[in-house]
XYZ file of C-alpha atoms in Angstrom:
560
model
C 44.739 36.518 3.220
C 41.396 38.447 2.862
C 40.041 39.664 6.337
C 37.022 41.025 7.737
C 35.409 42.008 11.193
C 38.533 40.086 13.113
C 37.745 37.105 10.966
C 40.306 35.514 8.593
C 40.206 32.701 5.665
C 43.343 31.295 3.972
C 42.945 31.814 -0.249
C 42.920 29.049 -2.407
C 40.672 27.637 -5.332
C 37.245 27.137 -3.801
C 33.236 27.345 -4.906
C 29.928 27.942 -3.206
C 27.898 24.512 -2.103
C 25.037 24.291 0.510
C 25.719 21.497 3.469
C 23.291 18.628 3.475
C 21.291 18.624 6.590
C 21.096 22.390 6.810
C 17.433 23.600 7.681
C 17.852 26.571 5.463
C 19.445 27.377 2.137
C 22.448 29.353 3.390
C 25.384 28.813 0.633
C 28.432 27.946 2.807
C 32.168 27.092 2.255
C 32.889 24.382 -0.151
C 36.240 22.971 -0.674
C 37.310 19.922 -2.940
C 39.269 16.963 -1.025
C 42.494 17.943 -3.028
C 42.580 21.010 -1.436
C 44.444 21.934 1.175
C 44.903 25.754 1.024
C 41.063 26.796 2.700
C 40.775 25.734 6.912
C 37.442 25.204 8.189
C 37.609 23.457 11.262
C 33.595 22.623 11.667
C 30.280 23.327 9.208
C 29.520 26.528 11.951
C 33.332 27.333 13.038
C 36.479 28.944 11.726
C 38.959 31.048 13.018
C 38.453 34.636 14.722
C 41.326 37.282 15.540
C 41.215 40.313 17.082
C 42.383 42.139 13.977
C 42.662 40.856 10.253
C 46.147 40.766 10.595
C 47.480 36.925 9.588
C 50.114 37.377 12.534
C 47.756 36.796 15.429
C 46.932 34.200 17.047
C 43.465 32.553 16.599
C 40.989 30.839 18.389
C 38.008 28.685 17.934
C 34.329 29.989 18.040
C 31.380 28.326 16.639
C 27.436 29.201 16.186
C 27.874 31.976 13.353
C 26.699 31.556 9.310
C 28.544 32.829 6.744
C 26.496 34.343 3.842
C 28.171 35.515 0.700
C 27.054 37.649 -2.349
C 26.427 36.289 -5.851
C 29.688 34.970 -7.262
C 29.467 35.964 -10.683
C 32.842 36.687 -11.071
C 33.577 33.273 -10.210
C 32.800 32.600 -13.837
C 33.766 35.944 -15.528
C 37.788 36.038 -14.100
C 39.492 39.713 -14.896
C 42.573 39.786 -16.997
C 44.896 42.436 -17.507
C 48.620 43.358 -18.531
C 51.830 44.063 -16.494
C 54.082 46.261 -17.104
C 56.602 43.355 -18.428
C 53.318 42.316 -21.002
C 52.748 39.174 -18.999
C 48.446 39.021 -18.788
C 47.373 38.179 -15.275
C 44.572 36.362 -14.351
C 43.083 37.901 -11.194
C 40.213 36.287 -9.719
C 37.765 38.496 -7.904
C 37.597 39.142 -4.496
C 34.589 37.823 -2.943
C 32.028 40.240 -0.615
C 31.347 37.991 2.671
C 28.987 38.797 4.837
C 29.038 37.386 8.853
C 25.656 37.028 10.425
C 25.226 35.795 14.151
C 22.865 33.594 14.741
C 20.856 34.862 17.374
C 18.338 32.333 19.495
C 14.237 33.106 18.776
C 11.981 33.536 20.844
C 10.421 29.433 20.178
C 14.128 27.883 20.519
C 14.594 29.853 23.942
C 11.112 28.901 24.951
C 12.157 25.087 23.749
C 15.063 25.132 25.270
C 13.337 26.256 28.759
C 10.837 23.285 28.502
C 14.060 20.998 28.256
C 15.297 22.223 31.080
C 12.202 22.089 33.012
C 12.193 18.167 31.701
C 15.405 17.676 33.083
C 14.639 19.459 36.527
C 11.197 18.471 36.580
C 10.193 15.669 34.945
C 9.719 11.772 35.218
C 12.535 9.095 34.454
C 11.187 6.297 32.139
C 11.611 4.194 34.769
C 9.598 6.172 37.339
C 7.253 6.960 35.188
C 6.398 3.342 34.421
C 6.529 2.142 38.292
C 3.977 5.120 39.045
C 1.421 3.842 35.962
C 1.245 0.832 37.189
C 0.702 1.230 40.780
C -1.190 3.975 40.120
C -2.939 1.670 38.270
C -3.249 -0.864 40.912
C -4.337 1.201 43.497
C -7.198 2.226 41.283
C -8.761 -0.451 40.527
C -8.767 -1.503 44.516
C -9.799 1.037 46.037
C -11.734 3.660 43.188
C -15.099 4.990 44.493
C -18.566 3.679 43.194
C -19.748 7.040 41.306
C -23.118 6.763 38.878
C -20.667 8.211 35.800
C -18.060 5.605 35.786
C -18.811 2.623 33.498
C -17.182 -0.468 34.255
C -18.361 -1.912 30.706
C -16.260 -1.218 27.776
C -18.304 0.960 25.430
C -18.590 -1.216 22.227
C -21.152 0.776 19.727
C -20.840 4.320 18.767
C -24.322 4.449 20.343
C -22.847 3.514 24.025
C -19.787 5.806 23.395
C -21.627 8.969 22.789
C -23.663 7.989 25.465
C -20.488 7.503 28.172
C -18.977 10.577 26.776
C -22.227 12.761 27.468
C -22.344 11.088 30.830
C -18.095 12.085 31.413
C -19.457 15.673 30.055
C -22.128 16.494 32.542
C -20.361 14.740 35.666
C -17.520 16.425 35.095
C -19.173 19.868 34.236
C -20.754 19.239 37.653
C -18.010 18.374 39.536
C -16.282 21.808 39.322
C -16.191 23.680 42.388
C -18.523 21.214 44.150
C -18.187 18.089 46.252
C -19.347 14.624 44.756
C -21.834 13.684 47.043
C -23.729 16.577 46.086
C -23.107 15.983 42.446
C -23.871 12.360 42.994
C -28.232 13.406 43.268
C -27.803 15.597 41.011
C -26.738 13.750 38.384
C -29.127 10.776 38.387
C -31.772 13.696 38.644
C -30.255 15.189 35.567
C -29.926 11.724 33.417
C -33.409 10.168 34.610
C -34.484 13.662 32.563
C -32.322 14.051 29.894
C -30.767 10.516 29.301
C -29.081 11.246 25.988
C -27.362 14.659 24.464
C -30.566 14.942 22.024
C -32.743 14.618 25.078
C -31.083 17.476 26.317
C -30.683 19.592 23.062
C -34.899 20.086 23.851
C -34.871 21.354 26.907
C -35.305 25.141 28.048
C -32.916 27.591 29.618
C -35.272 27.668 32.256
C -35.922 24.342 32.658
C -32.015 23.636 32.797
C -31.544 26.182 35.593
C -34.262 24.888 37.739
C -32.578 21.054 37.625
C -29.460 23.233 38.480
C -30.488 25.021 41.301
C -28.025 24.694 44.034
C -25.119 23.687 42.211
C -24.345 27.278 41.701
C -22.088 28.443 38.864
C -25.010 28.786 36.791
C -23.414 29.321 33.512
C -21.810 25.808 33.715
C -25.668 24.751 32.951
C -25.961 27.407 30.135
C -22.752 26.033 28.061
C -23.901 22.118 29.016
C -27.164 23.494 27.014
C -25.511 25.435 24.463
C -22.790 22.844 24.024
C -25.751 20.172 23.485
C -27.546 21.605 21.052
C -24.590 22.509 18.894
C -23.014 19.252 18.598
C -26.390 17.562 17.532
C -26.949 20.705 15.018
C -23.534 19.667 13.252
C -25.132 16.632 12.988
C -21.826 14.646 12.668
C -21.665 12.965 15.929
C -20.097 13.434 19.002
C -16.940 14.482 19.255
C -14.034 12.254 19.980
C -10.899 14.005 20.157
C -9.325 16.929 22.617
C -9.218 19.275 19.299
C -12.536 18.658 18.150
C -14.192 19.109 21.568
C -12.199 22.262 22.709
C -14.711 24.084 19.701
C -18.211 23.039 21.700
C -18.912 26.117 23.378
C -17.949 25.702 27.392
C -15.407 22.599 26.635
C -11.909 23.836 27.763
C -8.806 21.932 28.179
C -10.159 19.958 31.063
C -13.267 18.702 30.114
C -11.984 18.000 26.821
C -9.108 15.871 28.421
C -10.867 14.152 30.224
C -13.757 13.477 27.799
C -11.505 12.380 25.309
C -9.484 10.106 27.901
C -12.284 8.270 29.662
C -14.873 7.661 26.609
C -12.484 7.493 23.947
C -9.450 6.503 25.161
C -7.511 9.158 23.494
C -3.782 9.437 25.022
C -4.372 13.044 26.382
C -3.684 14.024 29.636
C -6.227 15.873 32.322
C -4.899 18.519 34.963
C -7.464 19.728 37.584
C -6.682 21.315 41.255
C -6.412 17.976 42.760
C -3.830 16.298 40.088
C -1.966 19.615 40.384
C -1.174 18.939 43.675
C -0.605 14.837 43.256
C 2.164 16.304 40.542
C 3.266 19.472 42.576
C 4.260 16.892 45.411
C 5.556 14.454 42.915
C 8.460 16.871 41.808
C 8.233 19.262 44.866
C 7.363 22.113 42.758
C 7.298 25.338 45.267
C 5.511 27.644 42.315
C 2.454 29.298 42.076
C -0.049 26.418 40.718
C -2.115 29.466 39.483
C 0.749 30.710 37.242
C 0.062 30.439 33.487
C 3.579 29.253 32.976
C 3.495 26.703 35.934
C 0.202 25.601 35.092
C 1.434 24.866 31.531
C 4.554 22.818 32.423
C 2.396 20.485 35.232
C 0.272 19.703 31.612
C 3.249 18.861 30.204
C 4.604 16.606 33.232
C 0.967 15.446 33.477
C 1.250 14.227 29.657
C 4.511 12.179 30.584
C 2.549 10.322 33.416
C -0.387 9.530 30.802
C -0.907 5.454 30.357
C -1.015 4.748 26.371
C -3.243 2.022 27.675
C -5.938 2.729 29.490
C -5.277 7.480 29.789
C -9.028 7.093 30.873
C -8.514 5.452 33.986
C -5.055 6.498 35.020
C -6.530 10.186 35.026
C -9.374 9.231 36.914
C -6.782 7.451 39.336
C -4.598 10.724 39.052
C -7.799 12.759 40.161
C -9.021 10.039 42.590
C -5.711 10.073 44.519
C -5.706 13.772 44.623
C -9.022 13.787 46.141
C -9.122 11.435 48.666
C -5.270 10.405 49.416
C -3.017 13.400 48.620
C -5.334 15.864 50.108
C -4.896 19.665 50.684
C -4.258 19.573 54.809
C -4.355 15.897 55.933
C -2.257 13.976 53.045
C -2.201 9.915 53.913
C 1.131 9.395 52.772
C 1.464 5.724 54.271
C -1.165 4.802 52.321
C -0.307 6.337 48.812
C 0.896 4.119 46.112
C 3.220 6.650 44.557
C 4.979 7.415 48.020
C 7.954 6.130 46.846
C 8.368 8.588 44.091
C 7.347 11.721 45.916
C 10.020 14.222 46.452
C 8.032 16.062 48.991
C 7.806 13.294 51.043
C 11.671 12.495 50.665
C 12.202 16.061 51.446
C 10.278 15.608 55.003
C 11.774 13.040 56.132
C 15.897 14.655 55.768
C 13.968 17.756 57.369
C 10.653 18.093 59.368
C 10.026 21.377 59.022
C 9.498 21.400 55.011
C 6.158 19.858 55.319
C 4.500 18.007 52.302
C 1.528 20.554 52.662
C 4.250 23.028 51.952
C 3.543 21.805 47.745
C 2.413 23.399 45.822
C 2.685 27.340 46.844
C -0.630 28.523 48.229
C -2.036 30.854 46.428
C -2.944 34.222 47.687
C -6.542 34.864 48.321
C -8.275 37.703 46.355
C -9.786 39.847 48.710
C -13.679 39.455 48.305
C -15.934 42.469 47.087
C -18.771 43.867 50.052
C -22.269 44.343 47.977
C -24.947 45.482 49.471
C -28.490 44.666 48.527
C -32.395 45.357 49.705
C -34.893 42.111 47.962
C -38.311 42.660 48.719
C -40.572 39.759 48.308
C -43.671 41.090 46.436
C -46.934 39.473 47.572
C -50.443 40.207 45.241
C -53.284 39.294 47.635
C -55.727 37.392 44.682
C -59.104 39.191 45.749
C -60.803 42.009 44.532
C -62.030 45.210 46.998
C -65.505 45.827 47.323
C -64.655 49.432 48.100
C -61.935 51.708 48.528
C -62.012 51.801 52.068
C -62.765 48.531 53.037
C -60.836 46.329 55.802
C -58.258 43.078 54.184
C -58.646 39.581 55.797
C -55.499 39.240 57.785
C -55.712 35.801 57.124
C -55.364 35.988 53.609
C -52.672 38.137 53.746
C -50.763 35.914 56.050
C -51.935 32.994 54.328
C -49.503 32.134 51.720
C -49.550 28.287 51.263
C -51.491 27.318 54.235
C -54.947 26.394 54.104
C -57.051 29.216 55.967
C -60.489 27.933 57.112
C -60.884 25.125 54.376
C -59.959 27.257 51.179
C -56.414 27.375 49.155
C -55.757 31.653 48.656
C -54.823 32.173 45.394
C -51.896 34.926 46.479
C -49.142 35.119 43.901
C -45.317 36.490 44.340
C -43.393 38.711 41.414
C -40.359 37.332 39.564
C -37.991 39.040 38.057
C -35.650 37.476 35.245
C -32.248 38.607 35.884
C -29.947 39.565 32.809
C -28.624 37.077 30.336
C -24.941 38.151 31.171
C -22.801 38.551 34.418
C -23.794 36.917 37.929
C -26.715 34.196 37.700
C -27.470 35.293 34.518
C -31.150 34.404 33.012
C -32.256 32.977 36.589
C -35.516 34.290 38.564
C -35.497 36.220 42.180
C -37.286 38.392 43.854
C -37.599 41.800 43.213
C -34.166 43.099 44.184
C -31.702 46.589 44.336
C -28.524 47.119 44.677
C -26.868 49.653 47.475
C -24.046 51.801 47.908
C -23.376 50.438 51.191
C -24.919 50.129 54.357
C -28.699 51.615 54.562
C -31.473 51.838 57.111
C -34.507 50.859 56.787
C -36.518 53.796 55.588
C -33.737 54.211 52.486
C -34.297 51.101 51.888
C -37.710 50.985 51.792
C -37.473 54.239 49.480
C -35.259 52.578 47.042
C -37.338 49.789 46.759
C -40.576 52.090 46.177
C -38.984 53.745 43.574
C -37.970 50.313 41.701
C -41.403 49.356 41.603
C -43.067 52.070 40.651
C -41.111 52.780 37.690
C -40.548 49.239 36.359
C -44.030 47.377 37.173
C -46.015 50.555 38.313
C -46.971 49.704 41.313
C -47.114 53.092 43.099
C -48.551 52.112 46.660
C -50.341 55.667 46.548
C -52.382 55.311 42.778
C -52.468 51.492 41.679
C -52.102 49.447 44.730
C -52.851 49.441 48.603
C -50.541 47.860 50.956
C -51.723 45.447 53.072
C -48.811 44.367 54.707
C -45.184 45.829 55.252
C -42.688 43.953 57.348
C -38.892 44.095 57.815
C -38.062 40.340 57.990
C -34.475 40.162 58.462
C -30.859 39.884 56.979
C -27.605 37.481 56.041
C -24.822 36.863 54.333
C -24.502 35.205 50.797
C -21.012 34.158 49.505
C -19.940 34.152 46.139
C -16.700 33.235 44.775
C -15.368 36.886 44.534
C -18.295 39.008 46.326
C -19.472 38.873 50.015
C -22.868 40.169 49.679
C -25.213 41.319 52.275
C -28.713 40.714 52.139
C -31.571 42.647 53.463
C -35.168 40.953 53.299
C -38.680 42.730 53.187
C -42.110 41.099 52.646
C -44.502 43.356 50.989
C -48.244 42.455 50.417
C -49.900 44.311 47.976
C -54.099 44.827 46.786
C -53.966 45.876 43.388
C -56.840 48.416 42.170
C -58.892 47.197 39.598
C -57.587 43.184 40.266
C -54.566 43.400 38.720
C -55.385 44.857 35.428
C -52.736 47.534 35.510
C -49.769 44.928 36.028
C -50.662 42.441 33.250
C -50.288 45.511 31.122
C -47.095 46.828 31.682
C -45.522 42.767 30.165
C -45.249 44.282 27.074
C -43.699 47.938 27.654
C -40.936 47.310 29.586
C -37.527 45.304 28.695
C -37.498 43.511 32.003
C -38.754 40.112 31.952
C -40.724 39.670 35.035
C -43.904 37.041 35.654
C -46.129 36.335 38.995
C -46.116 32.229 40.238
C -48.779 31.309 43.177
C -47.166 29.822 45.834
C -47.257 26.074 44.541
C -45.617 26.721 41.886
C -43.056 28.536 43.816
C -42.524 26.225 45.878
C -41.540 24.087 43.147
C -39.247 26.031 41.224
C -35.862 25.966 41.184
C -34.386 28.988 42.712
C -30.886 30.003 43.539
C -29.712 29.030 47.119
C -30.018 32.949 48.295
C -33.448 33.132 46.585
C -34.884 30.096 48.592
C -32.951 31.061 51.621
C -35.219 34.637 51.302
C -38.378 32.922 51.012
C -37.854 30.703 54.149
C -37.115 33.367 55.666
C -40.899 35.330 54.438
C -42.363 31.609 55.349
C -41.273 31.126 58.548
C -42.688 34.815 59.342
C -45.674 34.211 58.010
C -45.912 30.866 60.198
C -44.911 33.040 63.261
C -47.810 35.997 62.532
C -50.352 33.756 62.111
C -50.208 31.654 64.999
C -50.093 34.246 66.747
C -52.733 35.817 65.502
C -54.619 32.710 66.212
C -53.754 32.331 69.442
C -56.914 33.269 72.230
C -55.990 35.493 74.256
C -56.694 35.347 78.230
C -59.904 37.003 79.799
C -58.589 39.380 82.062
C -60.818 38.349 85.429
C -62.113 41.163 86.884
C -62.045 41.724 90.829
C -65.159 43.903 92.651
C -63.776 45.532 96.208
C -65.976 45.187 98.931
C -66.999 48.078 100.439
């Protein structure tokens, strides 16, 4: 017997081989068919004892390699002499190694996603039932949106031309409701119609079609995205790998590009298909877990129509959004009722709700920002003389037409940074506060900004003409809860302005004046145009009363 590490072998006249079928080269047990003398119950299992000792009893265990040394010897056999003279042929002992095969960390991951499969996923069957009245439903009852072609695209000229279409609606579509995207869009198409159209066009001019949407950088990598694709010069993309490397094209724009223009078999997961899915299964985890999210792709996948993947994930999206809603699901009227767990759940016990899929997620607690924007006014005449009185109608003017002439006032813009929060979009002068602040800090901050970025210093270049607090409110970003405090300032520059055109070129801030036409005009973030309603409507309010006649006091003599 030859025993090692509580494992034992019975001798006998064998070689080394490698089994067919083995995904590495490990040399393992070979025995001809005559023999009899070597036991090896399976390719991976043999006996194990709990000492070398032949005596014991043995059992079967499996899942282990055996890995042996070179077998030179097998070839060069030892002789020697007895004490009798006999020569003995003794054949060398063989050095056998046992290694345990241990599980990585890709077959434990694999064998987690089979799991999940089994737990979690669809039945052929199912999954053929919910396609097709899915599928059904879809085609009934789908909403009448700009971006959805009913013709099939034919030419490489109409594809590229649907796909750019998919792009920007669905770009759009994040984090806002379609019947705002809906004007929007045909805005954005009547001016850029194709993806070379686009390529064109200005930053700015991008952001000022954009204004409103909010999530301003979506706009930037639409931009971006367009001009690289028609730089490569090959075309536009077609497939969920090729896209994913346009700048701003993630997983789900991808998807569902490559799904709905060029009916690639790809799947597309979105908040309102995580929930169809979520309810499907009556998966309890956190949607907004990386490992959840990755294994409702994966069940999303299974779902996928080889047929038409285009419109099934637009009916996966379409029943999220108006069927299988967050609060008020219409279960009676949902075509894949029959196959929803959550649903069966309710009904063998009312007080798991259907709303109760997926897990909602815990709200980040917003950040409180505090800031003081002052809304810069240049009055457009020059001063005869230092001390000489303004027209308070032209510095209330602003657009309105004052005694049959248009004032030629003008309002500073500054160009915020090209990275973080609206990044490369146009306000008002602004500053950021550590908190809460009354007026007079305010008003010191603000002096201080402007004096040492545009040089207006109200005591040596520029006289104000008009100061006015004009009020406050809230603005709500996705993370920050910021507080907005609002100040009109009219300024007469000394010398007509010569001092501010000349300060352009020292100073890395990129700022510019606009009259109030063009203003008007612009597009400006929601806050920015809520802040100069807000100077408008005061304006409106000073001057008529400031035009209103006041009442002769009527004078009374006594009698004496």
């Amino acid at each position: 017997m030859i025993g090692f590490d509580g494992y034992f072998l019975k001798e006998s006249e064998c070689g080394l081989e490698q089994f067919e079928g083995l995904s590495s080269p490990w040399p393992a047990l070979w025995c001809p068919p005559s023999s009899t003398s070597w036991s090896l119950l399976r390719r991976f299992e043999f006996a194990k004892v709990a000492s070398p000792s032949p005596s014991a009893s043995a059992s079967k265990e499996s899942g282990f390699c055996l890995c042996f040394s070179t077998m030179e010897g097998n070839k060069k056999q030892k002789q020697k002499k007895t004490n009798n003279g006999k020569v003995v042929v003794e054949r060398p002992r063989r050095s056998v190694r046992l290694q345990a095969k241990t599980p990585t960390h890709k077959q434990k991951a694999k064998e987690e996603d089979i799991e999940d499969i089994v737990k979690w996923g669809f039945s052929r069957d199912e999954t053929q039932k919910i396609r097709e009245s899915l599928l059904e439903w879809y085609d009934q009852n789908k909403r009448d949106l700009p971006w959805r072609y009913t013709n099939t695209a034919e030419s490489e000229e109409e594809e590229t031309k649907r796909a750019y279409g998919v792009w920007v609606s669905e770009v759009m579509l994040q984090q806002t409701r379609v019947q705002t995207v809906i004007q929007y869009y045909n805005r954005w198409m009547e001016k850029w119609s194709t993806l070379q159209h686009l390529s064109l066009a200005s930053l700015e001019e991008v952001n000022e079609m954009w204004a409103g949407l909010g999530y301003y950088r979506r706009a930037r990598f639409l931009l971006e995205g367009a001009r690289m694709i028609v730089a490569k010069g090959s075309g536009f993309p077609k497939t969920v790998s090729a896209l994913k490397k346009i700048q701003g094209i993630g997983d789900y724009t991808a998807g569902a590009i490559a799904s709905i223009a060029f009916k690639e078999v790809v799947p597309v997961v979105d908040g309102n298909v995580i929930r169809v899915i979520a309810r499907l299964r009556a998966i309890s985890a956190n949607p907004k877990d990386s490992v959840t999210v990755k294994k409702l792709w994966k069940l999303a996948a299974q779902l996928v129509d080889p047929t038409r993947p285009g419109d099934f994930n637009q009916a996966l999206m379409e029943l999220g959004a108006t069927v299988c809603t967050s609060l008020n699901p219409s279960c009676s009227s949902c075509p894949a009722s029959g196959h929803c767990r959550a649903l069966s759940i309710f009904r063998h016990d009312s007080l798991v709700l259907v709303t109760d899929f997926p897990l909602k997620g815990v709200r980040v607690k917003q950040r409180q920002d505090f800031s003081a924007v002052c809304v810069v006014e240049l009055l457009g005449g020059q001063r005869t003389s230092e001390g000489s009185q303004i027209d308070s109608r032209e510095v209330l003017g602003g657009l309105e037409k004052l005694e049959g002439r248009q004032t030629n006032n003008r309002f500073l813009l500054v160009k915020r940074p090209d990275d973080g929060l609206l990044a490369g979009l146009w306000e008002f002068p602004s500053v950021l506060l550590d908190g809460e602040a009354d007026l007079a800090t305010r008003r010191e901050v603000i002096d201080h900004f402007l004096k040492n970025n545009f040089g207006l210093d109200t005591k040596q270049t520029c006289n104000i003409a008009f100061r006015k607090n004009v009020g406050e409110f809230v603005h709500i970003f996705s993370h920050i809860r910021l507080k907005i405090y609002v100040e009109l300032l009219v300024l007469h520059l000394k010398g007509g302005g010569n001092h501010l055109s000349g300060i352009q070129d020292k100073e890395t801030m990129t700022w510019k004046y606009v009259d109030g036409e063009a203003l008007s005009s612009m597009g400006l973030t929601s806050s920015v145009r809520k802040v100069y309603t807000m100077v408008q409507k005061l304006k409106q309010e000073k001057l008529s009363f400031s035009f209103t006649p006041s009442k002769k006091r009527s004078r009374t003599t006594r009698k004496k």
